[in-house]
PDB file of C-alpha atoms and ligand atoms in Angstrom:
ATOM      1  CA  UNK A1494      -0.179  16.299  -8.431  1.00  0.00           C
ATOM      2  CA  UNK A1495      -3.556  14.606  -8.195  1.00  0.00           C
ATOM      3  CA  UNK A1496      -4.674  11.721  -5.964  1.00  0.00           C
ATOM      4  CA  UNK A1497      -7.793   9.744  -6.810  1.00  0.00           C
ATOM      5  CA  UNK A1498      -9.340   6.301  -6.692  1.00  0.00           C
ATOM      6  CA  UNK A1499      -8.195   4.125  -9.585  1.00  0.00           C
ATOM      7  CA  UNK A1500     -10.820   2.860 -12.023  1.00  0.00           C
ATOM      8  CA  UNK A1501     -10.968   0.439 -14.926  1.00  0.00           C
ATOM      9  CA  UNK A1502      -9.288   2.848 -17.364  1.00  0.00           C
ATOM     10  CA  UNK A1503      -6.228   2.977 -15.136  1.00  0.00           C
ATOM     11  CA  UNK A1504      -5.662  -0.784 -15.354  1.00  0.00           C
ATOM     12  CA  UNK A1505      -2.887  -0.793 -18.022  1.00  0.00           C
ATOM     13  CA  UNK A1506      -0.866   1.956 -16.304  1.00  0.00           C
ATOM     14  CA  UNK A1507      -1.422   0.344 -12.902  1.00  0.00           C
ATOM     15  CA  UNK A1508      -0.298  -3.098 -14.075  1.00  0.00           C
ATOM     16  CA  UNK A1509       2.862  -1.686 -15.708  1.00  0.00           C
ATOM     17  CA  UNK A1510       3.788   0.230 -12.544  1.00  0.00           C
ATOM     18  CA  UNK A1511       2.872  -2.669 -10.265  1.00  0.00           C
ATOM     19  CA  UNK A1512       5.216  -5.015 -12.165  1.00  0.00           C
ATOM     20  CA  UNK A1513       7.927  -2.342 -12.067  1.00  0.00           C
ATOM     21  CA  UNK A1514       7.405  -2.144  -8.292  1.00  0.00           C
ATOM     22  CA  UNK A1515       7.728  -5.900  -7.850  1.00  0.00           C
ATOM     23  CA  UNK A1516      10.885  -5.907  -9.989  1.00  0.00           C
ATOM     24  CA  UNK A1517      12.696  -2.918  -8.488  1.00  0.00           C
ATOM     25  CA  UNK A1518      11.624  -3.341  -4.853  1.00  0.00           C
ATOM     26  CA  UNK A1519      11.208  -7.097  -4.270  1.00  0.00           C
ATOM     27  CA  UNK A1520      11.925  -6.708  -0.567  1.00  0.00           C
ATOM     28  CA  UNK A1521       9.004  -4.311  -0.105  1.00  0.00           C
ATOM     29  CA  UNK A1522       6.213  -6.657  -1.192  1.00  0.00           C
ATOM     30  CA  UNK A1523       5.001 -10.130  -0.302  1.00  0.00           C
ATOM     31  CA  UNK A1524       3.949 -10.711  -3.942  1.00  0.00           C
ATOM     32  CA  UNK A1525       6.547 -11.486  -6.598  1.00  0.00           C
ATOM     33  CA  UNK A1526       6.677 -10.694 -10.331  1.00  0.00           C
ATOM     34  CA  UNK A1527       5.937 -14.349 -11.129  1.00  0.00           C
ATOM     35  CA  UNK A1528       2.690 -14.121  -9.118  1.00  0.00           C
ATOM     36  CA  UNK A1529       1.342 -11.239 -11.173  1.00  0.00           C
ATOM     37  CA  UNK A1530       3.090 -11.030 -14.561  1.00  0.00           C
ATOM     38  CA  UNK A1531       0.407 -13.035 -16.369  1.00  0.00           C
ATOM     39  CA  UNK A1532      -2.658 -11.296 -14.963  1.00  0.00           C
ATOM     40  CA  UNK A1533      -5.243 -10.449 -17.595  1.00  0.00           C
ATOM     41  CA  UNK A1534      -6.500  -6.898 -17.874  1.00  0.00           C
ATOM     42  CA  UNK A1535      -9.854  -8.070 -16.469  1.00  0.00           C
ATOM     43  CA  UNK A1536      -8.115  -9.448 -13.379  1.00  0.00           C
ATOM     44  CA  UNK A1537      -6.278  -6.149 -12.937  1.00  0.00           C
ATOM     45  CA  UNK A1538      -9.543  -4.226 -13.296  1.00  0.00           C
ATOM     46  CA  UNK A1539     -11.139  -6.420 -10.618  1.00  0.00           C
ATOM     47  CA  UNK A1540      -8.174  -5.746  -8.374  1.00  0.00           C
ATOM     48  CA  UNK A1541      -8.208  -1.958  -8.616  1.00  0.00           C
ATOM     49  CA  UNK A1542     -11.842  -0.961  -9.115  1.00  0.00           C
ATOM     50  CA  UNK A1543     -13.423  -0.204  -5.720  1.00  0.00           C
ATOM     51  CA  UNK A1544     -15.246  -3.335  -4.541  1.00  0.00           C
ATOM     52  CA  UNK A1545     -19.032  -3.006  -4.350  1.00  0.00           C
ATOM     53  CA  UNK A1546     -18.961  -4.122  -0.696  1.00  0.00           C
ATOM     54  CA  UNK A1547     -16.285  -1.555   0.187  1.00  0.00           C
ATOM     55  CA  UNK A1548     -13.707  -4.220   1.049  1.00  0.00           C
ATOM     56  CA  UNK A1549     -10.941  -2.865  -1.172  1.00  0.00           C
ATOM     57  CA  UNK A1550      -9.956   0.134  -3.274  1.00  0.00           C
ATOM     58  CA  UNK A1551      -6.729   1.559  -4.666  1.00  0.00           C
ATOM     59  CA  UNK A1552      -5.602   5.171  -4.645  1.00  0.00           C
ATOM     60  CA  UNK A1553      -3.227   6.449  -7.307  1.00  0.00           C
ATOM     61  CA  UNK A1554      -1.073   9.567  -7.386  1.00  0.00           C
ATOM     62  CA  UNK A1555      -0.643  11.293 -10.743  1.00  0.00           C
ATOM     63  CA  UNK A1556       2.087  13.779 -11.642  1.00  0.00           C
ATOM     64  CA  UNK A1557       1.578  15.639 -14.934  1.00  0.00           C
ATOM     65  CA  UNK A1558      -1.056  13.045 -15.784  1.00  0.00           C
ATOM     66  CA  UNK A1559       1.282  10.058 -15.264  1.00  0.00           C
ATOM     67  CA  UNK A1560       0.598   7.413 -12.624  1.00  0.00           C
ATOM     68  CA  UNK A1561       3.496   7.889 -10.190  1.00  0.00           C
ATOM     69  CA  UNK A1562       2.442   5.649  -7.315  1.00  0.00           C
ATOM     70  CA  UNK A1563      -0.366   3.835  -5.581  1.00  0.00           C
ATOM     71  CA  UNK A1564      -1.581   2.278  -2.347  1.00  0.00           C
ATOM     72  CA  UNK A1565      -4.413  -0.169  -1.637  1.00  0.00           C
ATOM     73  CA  UNK A1566      -6.872   0.123   1.236  1.00  0.00           C
ATOM     74  CA  UNK A1567      -8.459  -3.052   2.584  1.00  0.00           C
ATOM     75  CA  UNK A1568     -11.541  -2.956   4.786  1.00  0.00           C
ATOM     76  CA  UNK A1569     -12.676  -6.301   6.235  1.00  0.00           C
ATOM     77  CA  UNK A1570     -16.437  -6.710   6.095  1.00  0.00           C
ATOM     78  CA  UNK A1571     -16.852  -9.194   8.950  1.00  0.00           C
ATOM     79  CA  UNK A1572     -18.552  -7.539  11.923  1.00  0.00           C
ATOM     80  CA  UNK A1573     -15.746  -8.191  14.404  1.00  0.00           C
ATOM     81  CA  UNK A1574     -13.112  -6.711  12.099  1.00  0.00           C
ATOM     82  CA  UNK A1575     -14.969  -3.772  10.581  1.00  0.00           C
ATOM     83  CA  UNK A1576     -13.174  -1.303  12.856  1.00  0.00           C
ATOM     84  CA  UNK A1577      -9.780  -2.298  11.372  1.00  0.00           C
ATOM     85  CA  UNK A1578      -8.586  -1.150   7.953  1.00  0.00           C
ATOM     86  CA  UNK A1579      -5.245  -2.052   6.406  1.00  0.00           C
ATOM     87  CA  UNK A1580      -3.084  -0.411   3.782  1.00  0.00           C
ATOM     88  CA  UNK A1581      -0.965  -2.468   1.413  1.00  0.00           C
ATOM     89  CA  UNK A1582       1.253  -2.287  -1.634  1.00  0.00           C
ATOM     90  CA  UNK A1583       2.393   1.313  -1.170  1.00  0.00           C
ATOM     91  CA  UNK A1584       4.721   2.404  -3.967  1.00  0.00           C
ATOM     92  CA  UNK A1585       6.126   5.551  -5.560  1.00  0.00           C
ATOM     93  CA  UNK A1586       8.157   5.166  -8.776  1.00  0.00           C
ATOM     94  CA  UNK A1587      11.851   6.054  -8.304  1.00  0.00           C
ATOM     95  CA  UNK A1588      11.656   9.089 -10.628  1.00  0.00           C
ATOM     96  CA  UNK A1589       9.070  10.720  -8.332  1.00  0.00           C
ATOM     97  CA  UNK A1590      10.585   9.948  -4.927  1.00  0.00           C
ATOM     98  CA  UNK A1591      11.632  12.466  -2.275  1.00  0.00           C
ATOM     99  CA  UNK A1592       9.142  15.019  -3.606  1.00  0.00           C
ATOM    100  CA  UNK A1593       6.385  14.385  -1.108  1.00  0.00           C
ATOM    101  CA  UNK A1594       4.364  11.899  -3.210  1.00  0.00           C
ATOM    102  CA  UNK A1595       4.606   9.123  -0.607  1.00  0.00           C
ATOM    103  CA  UNK A1596       3.530  11.451   2.189  1.00  0.00           C
ATOM    104  CA  UNK A1597       0.633  12.829   0.099  1.00  0.00           C
ATOM    105  CA  UNK A1598      -0.522   9.319  -0.804  1.00  0.00           C
ATOM    106  CA  UNK A1599      -0.303   8.206   2.811  1.00  0.00           C
ATOM    107  CA  UNK A1600      -2.243  11.264   4.011  1.00  0.00           C
ATOM    108  CA  UNK A1601      -4.921  10.504   1.400  1.00  0.00           C
ATOM    109  CA  UNK A1602      -5.292   6.848   2.358  1.00  0.00           C
ATOM    110  CA  UNK A1603      -5.471   7.774   6.051  1.00  0.00           C
ATOM    111  CA  UNK A1604      -8.211  10.326   5.265  1.00  0.00           C
ATOM    112  CA  UNK A1605     -10.039   7.713   3.210  1.00  0.00           C
ATOM    113  CA  UNK A1606      -9.886   5.159   6.033  1.00  0.00           C
ATOM    114  CA  UNK A1607     -10.975   7.738   8.632  1.00  0.00           C
ATOM    115  CA  UNK A1608     -14.017   8.581   6.526  1.00  0.00           C
ATOM    116  CA  UNK A1609     -15.287   4.984   6.587  1.00  0.00           C
ATOM    117  CA  UNK A1610     -17.995   4.678   9.201  1.00  0.00           C
ATOM    118  CA  UNK A1611     -16.790   2.667  12.192  1.00  0.00           C
ATOM    119  CA  UNK A1612     -13.107   2.377  11.234  1.00  0.00           C
ATOM    120  CA  UNK A1613     -10.939   3.038  14.293  1.00  0.00           C
ATOM    121  CA  UNK A1614      -7.492   1.928  13.193  1.00  0.00           C
ATOM    122  CA  UNK A1615      -5.300   1.566  10.132  1.00  0.00           C
ATOM    123  CA  UNK A1616      -2.668  -1.166  10.044  1.00  0.00           C
ATOM    124  CA  UNK A1617       0.210  -2.126   7.782  1.00  0.00           C
ATOM    125  CA  UNK A1618       3.184  -4.477   7.575  1.00  0.00           C
ATOM    126  CA  UNK A1619       6.631  -3.342   6.491  1.00  0.00           C
ATOM    127  CA  UNK A1620       9.926  -5.138   5.939  1.00  0.00           C
ATOM    128  CA  UNK A1621      11.955  -4.366   9.058  1.00  0.00           C
ATOM    129  CA  UNK A1622      14.919  -3.267   6.884  1.00  0.00           C
ATOM    130  CA  UNK A1623      12.842  -0.729   4.900  1.00  0.00           C
ATOM    131  CA  UNK A1624      14.107   2.454   6.570  1.00  0.00           C
ATOM    132  CA  UNK A1625      12.518   4.857   4.045  1.00  0.00           C
ATOM    133  CA  UNK A1626       9.012   3.442   4.440  1.00  0.00           C
ATOM    134  CA  UNK A1627       9.318   3.102   8.207  1.00  0.00           C
ATOM    135  CA  UNK A1628      10.425   6.749   8.496  1.00  0.00           C
ATOM    136  CA  UNK A1629       7.430   7.818   6.409  1.00  0.00           C
ATOM    137  CA  UNK A1630       4.948   5.750   8.439  1.00  0.00           C
ATOM    138  CA  UNK A1631       6.379   6.921  11.773  1.00  0.00           C
ATOM    139  CA  UNK A1632       6.262  10.557  10.636  1.00  0.00           C
ATOM    140  CA  UNK A1633       2.545  10.065   9.954  1.00  0.00           C
ATOM    141  CA  UNK A1634       1.912   8.699  13.475  1.00  0.00           C
ATOM    142  CA  UNK A1635       2.102   4.934  12.940  1.00  0.00           C
ATOM    143  CA  UNK A1636       3.686   2.947  15.758  1.00  0.00           C
ATOM    144  CA  UNK A1637       5.114  -0.560  15.685  1.00  0.00           C
ATOM    145  CA  UNK A1638       3.235  -3.057  17.861  1.00  0.00           C
ATOM    146  CA  UNK A1639       5.145  -6.199  16.943  1.00  0.00           C
ATOM    147  CA  UNK A1640       7.748  -7.834  14.778  1.00  0.00           C
ATOM    148  CA  UNK A1641       7.197 -11.108  12.962  1.00  0.00           C
ATOM    149  CA  UNK A1642      10.540 -12.855  12.658  1.00  0.00           C
ATOM    150  CA  UNK A1643      11.282 -14.373   9.250  1.00  0.00           C
ATOM    151  CA  UNK A1644       7.898 -13.262   7.854  1.00  0.00           C
ATOM    152  CA  UNK A1645       9.186 -13.151   4.265  1.00  0.00           C
ATOM    153  CA  UNK A1646      11.586 -15.374   2.371  1.00  0.00           C
ATOM    154  CA  UNK A1647      12.996 -13.546  -0.641  1.00  0.00           C
ATOM    155  CA  UNK A1648      15.554 -15.268  -2.863  1.00  0.00           C
ATOM    156  CA  UNK A1649      16.362 -17.628  -0.015  1.00  0.00           C
ATOM    157  CA  UNK A1650      16.892 -14.873   2.565  1.00  0.00           C
ATOM    158  CA  UNK A1651      14.513 -14.414   5.515  1.00  0.00           C
ATOM    159  CA  UNK A1652      13.228 -10.944   6.423  1.00  0.00           C
ATOM    160  CA  UNK A1653      11.425  -9.796   9.566  1.00  0.00           C
ATOM    161  CA  UNK A1654       8.268  -7.702   9.195  1.00  0.00           C
ATOM    162  CA  UNK A1655       7.143  -4.907  11.481  1.00  0.00           C
ATOM    163  CA  UNK A1656       3.416  -4.544  12.078  1.00  0.00           C
ATOM    164  CA  UNK A1657       2.375  -0.929  12.541  1.00  0.00           C
ATOM    165  CA  UNK A1658      -0.842   0.734  13.521  1.00  0.00           C
ATOM    166  CA  UNK A1659      -2.403   4.199  13.511  1.00  0.00           C
ATOM    167  CA  UNK A1660      -5.363   4.510  15.873  1.00  0.00           C
ATOM    168  CA  UNK A1661      -8.067   7.070  15.176  1.00  0.00           C
ATOM    169  CA  UNK A1662      -9.710   9.072  17.910  1.00  0.00           C
ATOM    170  CA  UNK A1663     -13.317   8.008  18.469  1.00  0.00           C
TER     171      UNK A1663
HETATM  172  C1  COA B1111       8.682   4.471   0.756  1.00  0.00           C
HETATM  173  C2  COA B1111       8.242   5.327  -0.439  1.00  0.00           C
HETATM  174  C3  COA B1111       6.764   5.072  -0.735  1.00  0.00           C
HETATM  175  C4  COA B1111       8.445   6.816  -0.078  1.00  0.00           C
HETATM  176  O1  COA B1111       7.942   7.601  -1.166  1.00  0.00           O
HETATM  177  P1  COA B1111       8.453   9.111  -1.411  1.00  0.00           P
HETATM  178  O2  COA B1111       7.540   9.712  -2.425  1.00  0.00           O
HETATM  179  O3  COA B1111       9.891   9.125  -1.702  1.00  0.00           O
HETATM  180  O4  COA B1111       8.190   9.741   0.024  1.00  0.00           O
HETATM  181  P2  COA B1111       8.215  11.311   0.387  1.00  0.00           P
HETATM  182  O5  COA B1111       9.010  12.097  -0.590  1.00  0.00           O
HETATM  183  O6  COA B1111       6.809  11.740   0.597  1.00  0.00           O
HETATM  184  O7  COA B1111       8.987  11.274   1.781  1.00  0.00           O
HETATM  185  C5  COA B1111       8.270  11.351   2.994  1.00  0.00           C
HETATM  186  C6  COA B1111       9.194  10.983   4.140  1.00  0.00           C
HETATM  187  O8  COA B1111       9.533   9.595   4.070  1.00  0.00           O
HETATM  188  C7  COA B1111      10.860   9.405   4.559  1.00  0.00           C
HETATM  189  N1  COA B1111      11.704   8.908   3.486  1.00  0.00           N
HETATM  190  C8  COA B1111      11.358   8.761   2.182  1.00  0.00           C
HETATM  191  N2  COA B1111      12.388   8.237   1.490  1.00  0.00           N
HETATM  192  C9  COA B1111      13.393   8.047   2.382  1.00  0.00           C
HETATM  193  C10 COA B1111      14.695   7.525   2.285  1.00  0.00           C
HETATM  194  N3  COA B1111      15.180   7.085   1.101  1.00  0.00           N
HETATM  195  N4  COA B1111      15.450   7.463   3.406  1.00  0.00           N
HETATM  196  C11 COA B1111      14.972   7.900   4.580  1.00  0.00           C
HETATM  197  N5  COA B1111      13.730   8.424   4.739  1.00  0.00           N
HETATM  198  C12 COA B1111      12.956   8.487   3.658  1.00  0.00           C
HETATM  199  C13 COA B1111      11.343  10.766   5.032  1.00  0.00           C
HETATM  200  O9  COA B1111      10.956  10.901   6.384  1.00  0.00           O
HETATM  201  C14 COA B1111      10.523  11.689   4.149  1.00  0.00           C
HETATM  202  O10 COA B1111      10.363  12.956   4.668  1.00  0.00           O
HETATM  203  P3  COA B1111      11.456  14.107   4.273  1.00  0.00           P
HETATM  204  O11 COA B1111      11.547  14.101   2.774  1.00  0.00           O
HETATM  205  O12 COA B1111      10.861  15.341   4.853  1.00  0.00           O
HETATM  206  O13 COA B1111      12.746  13.668   4.910  1.00  0.00           O
HETATM  207  C15 COA B1111       9.112   5.023  -1.691  1.00  0.00           C
HETATM  208  O14 COA B1111      10.483   5.148  -1.341  1.00  0.00           O
HETATM  209  C16 COA B1111       8.885   3.650  -2.292  1.00  0.00           C
HETATM  210  O15 COA B1111       7.938   3.445  -3.064  1.00  0.00           O
HETATM  211  N6  COA B1111       9.780   2.693  -1.966  1.00  0.00           N
HETATM  212  C17 COA B1111       9.708   1.331  -2.560  1.00  0.00           C
HETATM  213  C18 COA B1111       8.453   0.573  -2.162  1.00  0.00           C
HETATM  214  C19 COA B1111       8.237   0.548  -0.682  1.00  0.00           C
HETATM  215  O16 COA B1111       9.179   0.464   0.114  1.00  0.00           O
HETATM  216  N7  COA B1111       6.962   0.571  -0.302  1.00  0.00           N
HETATM  217  C20 COA B1111       6.552   0.462   1.079  1.00  0.00           C
HETATM  218  C21 COA B1111       6.095  -0.940   1.340  1.00  0.00           C
HETATM  219  S1  COA B1111       5.607  -1.172   3.040  1.00  0.00           S
END
């Protein structure tokens, strides 16, 4: 397995897997298929190619050369927020689950965030009912600091979201 930053050539594979993610795990994401189904390849490229200002990048995990999962890392550029990074959109395709891909991807994004000068914490939000993801995040040291009631409304049903944080030693 290989983990690397996604680039423009990964856009078609990323978009296919992203739409699969939104279809098969609607409760895990705040975006819906309708939001993203009509994105042009250029829009997808802009989304995944590391931003020149360092505000966003996406890591992909490849198994036998196939994109098996991804996670985005957001780094706010405003001075008062530069110590806080956030991960988003974590996904491993069903065929590759329970083989350590999620843990490897999470370790990689944590290492990436730690390596950014000045970043002291990594945050995320997770559907409170998502036991698999919560177990993975907790195993990696994330702790829940708050719950937003009814943060998501999916097909008419409200879902709470847990906000989690991993703080880095200075
Ligand atoms: C959550 C997700 C990324 C885990 O990916 P994965 O490749 O299966 O994870 P791993 O194999 O590395 O598992 C790591 C740990 O996560 C936990 N875990 C993973 N799947 C689990 C499950 N179905 N039930 C309980 N715990 C689970 C376990 O603690 C596991 O460690 P173990 O295998 O030693 O028990 C994957 O299930 C997924 O993409 N789900 C749909 C999208 C999603 O929920 N994304 C998160 C949005 S916040």
